[in-house]
CSV table of C-alpha atoms in Angstrom, one decimal:
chain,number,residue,atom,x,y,z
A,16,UNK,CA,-111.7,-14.1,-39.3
A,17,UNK,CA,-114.8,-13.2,-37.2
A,18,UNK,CA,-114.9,-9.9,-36.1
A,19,UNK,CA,-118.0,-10.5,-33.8
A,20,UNK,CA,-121.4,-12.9,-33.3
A,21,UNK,CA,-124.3,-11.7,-33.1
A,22,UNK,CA,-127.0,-14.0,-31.3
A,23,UNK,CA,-128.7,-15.1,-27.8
A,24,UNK,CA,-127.0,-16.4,-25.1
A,25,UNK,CA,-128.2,-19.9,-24.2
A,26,UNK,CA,-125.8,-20.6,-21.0
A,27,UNK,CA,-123.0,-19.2,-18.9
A,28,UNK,CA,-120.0,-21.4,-17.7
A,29,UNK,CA,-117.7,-19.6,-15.6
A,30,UNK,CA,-115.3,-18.0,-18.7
A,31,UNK,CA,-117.3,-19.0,-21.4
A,32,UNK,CA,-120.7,-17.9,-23.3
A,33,UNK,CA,-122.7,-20.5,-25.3
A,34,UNK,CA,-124.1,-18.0,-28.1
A,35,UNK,CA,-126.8,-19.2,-30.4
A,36,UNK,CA,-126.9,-18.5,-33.6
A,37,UNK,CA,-129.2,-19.6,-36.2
A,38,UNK,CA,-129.4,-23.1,-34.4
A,39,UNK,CA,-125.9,-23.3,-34.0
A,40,UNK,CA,-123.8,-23.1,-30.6
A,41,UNK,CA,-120.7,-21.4,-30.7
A,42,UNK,CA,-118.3,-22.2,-27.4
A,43,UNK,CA,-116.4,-18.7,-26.5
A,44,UNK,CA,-114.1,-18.5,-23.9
A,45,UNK,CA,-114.5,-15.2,-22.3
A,46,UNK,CA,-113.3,-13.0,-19.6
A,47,UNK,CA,-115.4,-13.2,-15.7
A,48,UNK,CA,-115.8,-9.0,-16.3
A,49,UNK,CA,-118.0,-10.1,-19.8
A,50,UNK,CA,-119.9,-13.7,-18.6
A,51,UNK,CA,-121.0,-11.7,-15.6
A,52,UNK,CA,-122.3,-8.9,-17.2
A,53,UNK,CA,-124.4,-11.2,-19.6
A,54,UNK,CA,-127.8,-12.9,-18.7
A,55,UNK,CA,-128.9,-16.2,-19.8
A,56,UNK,CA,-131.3,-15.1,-23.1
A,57,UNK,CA,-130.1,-11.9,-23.8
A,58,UNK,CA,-129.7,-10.9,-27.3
A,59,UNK,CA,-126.2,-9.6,-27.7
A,60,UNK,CA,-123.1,-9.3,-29.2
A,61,UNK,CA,-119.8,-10.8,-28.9
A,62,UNK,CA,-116.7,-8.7,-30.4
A,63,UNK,CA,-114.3,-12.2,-31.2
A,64,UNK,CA,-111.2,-13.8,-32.0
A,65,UNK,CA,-109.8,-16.9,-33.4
A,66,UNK,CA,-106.8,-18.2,-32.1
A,67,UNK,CA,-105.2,-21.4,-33.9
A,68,UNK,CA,-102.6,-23.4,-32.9
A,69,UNK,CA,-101.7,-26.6,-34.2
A,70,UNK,CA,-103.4,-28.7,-32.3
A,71,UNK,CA,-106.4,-26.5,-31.4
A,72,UNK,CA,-108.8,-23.5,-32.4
A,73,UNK,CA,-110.4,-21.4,-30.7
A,74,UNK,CA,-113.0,-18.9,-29.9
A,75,UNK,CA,-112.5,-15.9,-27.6
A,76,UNK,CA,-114.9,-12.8,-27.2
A,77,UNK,CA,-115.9,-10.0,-25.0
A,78,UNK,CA,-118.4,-8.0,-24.8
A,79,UNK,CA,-117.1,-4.9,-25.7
A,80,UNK,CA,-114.6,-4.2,-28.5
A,81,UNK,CA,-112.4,-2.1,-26.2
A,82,UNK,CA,-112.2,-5.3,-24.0
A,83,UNK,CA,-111.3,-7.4,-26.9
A,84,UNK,CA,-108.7,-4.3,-28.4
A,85,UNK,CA,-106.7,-4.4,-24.9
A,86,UNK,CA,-106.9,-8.3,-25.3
A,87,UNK,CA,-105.1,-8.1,-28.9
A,88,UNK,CA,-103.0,-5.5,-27.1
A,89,UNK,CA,-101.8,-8.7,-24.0
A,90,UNK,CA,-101.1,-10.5,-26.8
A,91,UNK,CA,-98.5,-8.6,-28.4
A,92,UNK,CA,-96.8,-9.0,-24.8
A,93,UNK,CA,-93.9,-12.0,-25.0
A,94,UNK,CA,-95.3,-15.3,-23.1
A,95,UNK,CA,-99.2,-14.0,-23.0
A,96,UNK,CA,-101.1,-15.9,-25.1
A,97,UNK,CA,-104.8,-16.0,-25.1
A,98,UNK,CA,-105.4,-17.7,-21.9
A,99,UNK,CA,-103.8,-15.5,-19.6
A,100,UNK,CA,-104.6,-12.3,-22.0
A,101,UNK,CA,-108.4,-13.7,-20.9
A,102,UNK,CA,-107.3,-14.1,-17.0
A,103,UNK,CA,-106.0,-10.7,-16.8
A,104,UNK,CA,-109.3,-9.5,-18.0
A,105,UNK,CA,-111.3,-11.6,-16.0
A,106,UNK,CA,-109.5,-9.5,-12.8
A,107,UNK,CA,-109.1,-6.3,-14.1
A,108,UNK,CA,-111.6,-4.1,-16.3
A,109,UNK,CA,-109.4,-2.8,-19.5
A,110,UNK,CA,-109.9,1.0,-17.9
A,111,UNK,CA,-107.8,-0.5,-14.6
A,112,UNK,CA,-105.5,-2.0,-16.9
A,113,UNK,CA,-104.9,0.5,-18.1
A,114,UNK,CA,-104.3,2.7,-15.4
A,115,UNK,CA,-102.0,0.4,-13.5
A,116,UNK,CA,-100.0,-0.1,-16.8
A,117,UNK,CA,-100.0,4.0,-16.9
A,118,UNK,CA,-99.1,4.1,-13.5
A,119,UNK,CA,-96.0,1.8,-13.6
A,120,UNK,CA,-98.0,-0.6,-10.9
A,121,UNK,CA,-96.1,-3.8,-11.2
A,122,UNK,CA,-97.3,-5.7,-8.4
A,123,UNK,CA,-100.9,-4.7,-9.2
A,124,UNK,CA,-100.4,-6.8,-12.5
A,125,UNK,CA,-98.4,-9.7,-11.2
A,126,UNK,CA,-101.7,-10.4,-9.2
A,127,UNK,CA,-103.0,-11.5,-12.3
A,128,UNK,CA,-103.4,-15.4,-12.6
A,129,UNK,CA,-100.3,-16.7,-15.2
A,130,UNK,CA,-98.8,-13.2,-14.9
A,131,UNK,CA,-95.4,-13.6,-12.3
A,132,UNK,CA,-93.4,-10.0,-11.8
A,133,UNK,CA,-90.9,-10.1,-14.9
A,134,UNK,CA,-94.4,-10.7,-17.1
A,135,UNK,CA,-96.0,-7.8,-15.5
A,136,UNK,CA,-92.6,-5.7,-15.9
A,137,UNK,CA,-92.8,-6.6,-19.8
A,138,UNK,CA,-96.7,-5.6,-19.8
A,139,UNK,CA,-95.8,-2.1,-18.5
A,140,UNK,CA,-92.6,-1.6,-20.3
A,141,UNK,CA,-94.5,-3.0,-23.8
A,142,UNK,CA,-97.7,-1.4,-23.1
A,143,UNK,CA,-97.7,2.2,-21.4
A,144,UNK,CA,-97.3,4.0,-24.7
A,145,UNK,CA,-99.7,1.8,-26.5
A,146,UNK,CA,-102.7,2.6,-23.9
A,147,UNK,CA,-103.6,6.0,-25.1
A,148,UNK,CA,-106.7,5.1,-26.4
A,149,UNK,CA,-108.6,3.9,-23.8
A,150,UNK,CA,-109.7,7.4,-22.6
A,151,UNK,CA,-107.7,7.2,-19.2
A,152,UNK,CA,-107.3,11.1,-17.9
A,153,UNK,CA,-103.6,10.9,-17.5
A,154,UNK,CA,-102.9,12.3,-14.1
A,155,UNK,CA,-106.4,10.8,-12.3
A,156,UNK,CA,-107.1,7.5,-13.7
A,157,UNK,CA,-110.9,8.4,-14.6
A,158,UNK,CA,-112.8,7.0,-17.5
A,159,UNK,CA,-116.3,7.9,-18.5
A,160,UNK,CA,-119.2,7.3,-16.6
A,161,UNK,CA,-121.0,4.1,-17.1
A,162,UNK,CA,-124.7,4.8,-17.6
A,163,UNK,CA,-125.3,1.0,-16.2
A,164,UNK,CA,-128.0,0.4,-19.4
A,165,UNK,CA,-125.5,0.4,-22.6
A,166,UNK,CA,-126.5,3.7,-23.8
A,167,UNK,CA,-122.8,5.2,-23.5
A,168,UNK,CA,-121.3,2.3,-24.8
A,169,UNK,CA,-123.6,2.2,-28.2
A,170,UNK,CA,-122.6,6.1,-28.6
A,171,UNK,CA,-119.0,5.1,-28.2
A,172,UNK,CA,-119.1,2.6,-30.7
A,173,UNK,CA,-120.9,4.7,-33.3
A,174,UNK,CA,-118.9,7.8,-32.9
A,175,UNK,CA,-115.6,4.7,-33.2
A,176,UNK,CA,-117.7,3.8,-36.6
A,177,UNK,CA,-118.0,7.3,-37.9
A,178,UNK,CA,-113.7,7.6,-37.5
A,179,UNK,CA,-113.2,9.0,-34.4
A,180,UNK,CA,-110.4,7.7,-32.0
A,181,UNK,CA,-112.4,6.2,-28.3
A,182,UNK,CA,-110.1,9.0,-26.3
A,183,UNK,CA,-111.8,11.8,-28.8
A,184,UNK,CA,-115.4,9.5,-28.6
A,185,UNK,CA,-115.0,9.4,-24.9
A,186,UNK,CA,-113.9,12.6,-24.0
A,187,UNK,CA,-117.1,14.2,-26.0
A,188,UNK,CA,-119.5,11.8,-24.8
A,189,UNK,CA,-117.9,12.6,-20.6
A,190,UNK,CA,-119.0,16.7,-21.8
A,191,UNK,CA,-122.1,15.8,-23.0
A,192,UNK,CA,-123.4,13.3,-20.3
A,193,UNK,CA,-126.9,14.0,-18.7
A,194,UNK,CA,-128.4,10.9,-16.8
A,195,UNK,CA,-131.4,9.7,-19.2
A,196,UNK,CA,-130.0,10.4,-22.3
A,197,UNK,CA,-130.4,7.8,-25.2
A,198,UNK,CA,-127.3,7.0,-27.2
A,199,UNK,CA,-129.3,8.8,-30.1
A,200,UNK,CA,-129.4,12.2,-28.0
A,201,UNK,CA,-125.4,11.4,-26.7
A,202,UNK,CA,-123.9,10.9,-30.3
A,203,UNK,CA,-126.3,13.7,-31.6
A,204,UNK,CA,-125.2,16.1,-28.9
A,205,UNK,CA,-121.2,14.7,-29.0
A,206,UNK,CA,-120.8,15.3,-32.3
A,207,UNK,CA,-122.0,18.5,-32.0
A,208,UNK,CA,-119.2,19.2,-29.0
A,209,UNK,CA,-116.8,17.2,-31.6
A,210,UNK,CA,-117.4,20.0,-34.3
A,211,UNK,CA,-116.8,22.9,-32.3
């Protein structure tokens, strides 16, 4: 129903982001990895999802669509629902998720509060051909590098916009990297690498 928020962050509780918007406070529980990379006032948004039960709706977000795509992805997992979907994420980034779900590691997962052994078995056995396209490098685990200021991020999304798959966005982007690049120069230069 909402694909994502767009507004300031007026307060950070643990797992969840108070996000103002238009005078109006929406509650969204959140993984640790997202709350603590957001700031009290920062303009921002949250990629979302509504989950309804009988007797409850609510609001859950990230702040990245690949963190909110690998959340979907929990889901589809037999006895994850949202909540522990959200704890795995709050102790593991979706890029180690990913790799321990590539890499068979079992006991890695069942670390995960909610998540016993025979859960993480399912997550591995439902998930490892399903996390392709979270631009993992198959035999050493690496993602891109993280510019630390969003730049790489907002060229992923825009090259995901313009129909590209993230392992294709990501893979362009990790050949075109120069520390100090905008994400105008990155897409301009990746999509250059992408037409070759």
């Amino acid at each position: 129903m909402f694909e994502y928020i767009k507004g300031t962050v007026s307060e950070i509780i643990v797992d969840k982001i108070i996000l103002e918007v238009n005078g109006m406070g929406y509650r969204i529980n959140s993984s640790i990895n997202s709350t603590s990379n957001t700031r009290v006032g920062d303009a921002t948004t949250i990629f979302t999802h509504l989950a309804v039960k009988e007797d409850e709706i609510s609001l859950y977000g990230f702040i990245s669509r690949q963190e909110l795509n690998m959340f979907k992805l929990l889901m589809t997992v037999s006895k994850i629902g949202p909540r522990v979907a959200t704890a795995v994420l709050s102790t593991y980034t979706p890029e180690k998720l990913a790799t321990y779900i590539r890499k068979n590691d079992v006991m890695a997962i069942s670390k995960c509060p909610g998540v016993g052994k025979k859960t993480a078995e399912r997550v591995v056995l439902e998930l490892k051909d399903k996390v392709e396209d979270y631009g993992i490098d198959v035999n050493t685990g690496v993602t891109v590098i993280d510019d630390g200021n969003g730049d790489l991020q907002e060229a992923t999304e825009a090259l995901l916009s313009l129909g590209y798959n993230r392992l294709e966005a990501e893979k362009a982007l990790k050949a075109v990297y120069k520390d100090g690049s905008n994400s105008g120069e990155l897409i301009r230069r990746a999509l250059g690498w992408l037409s070759k």
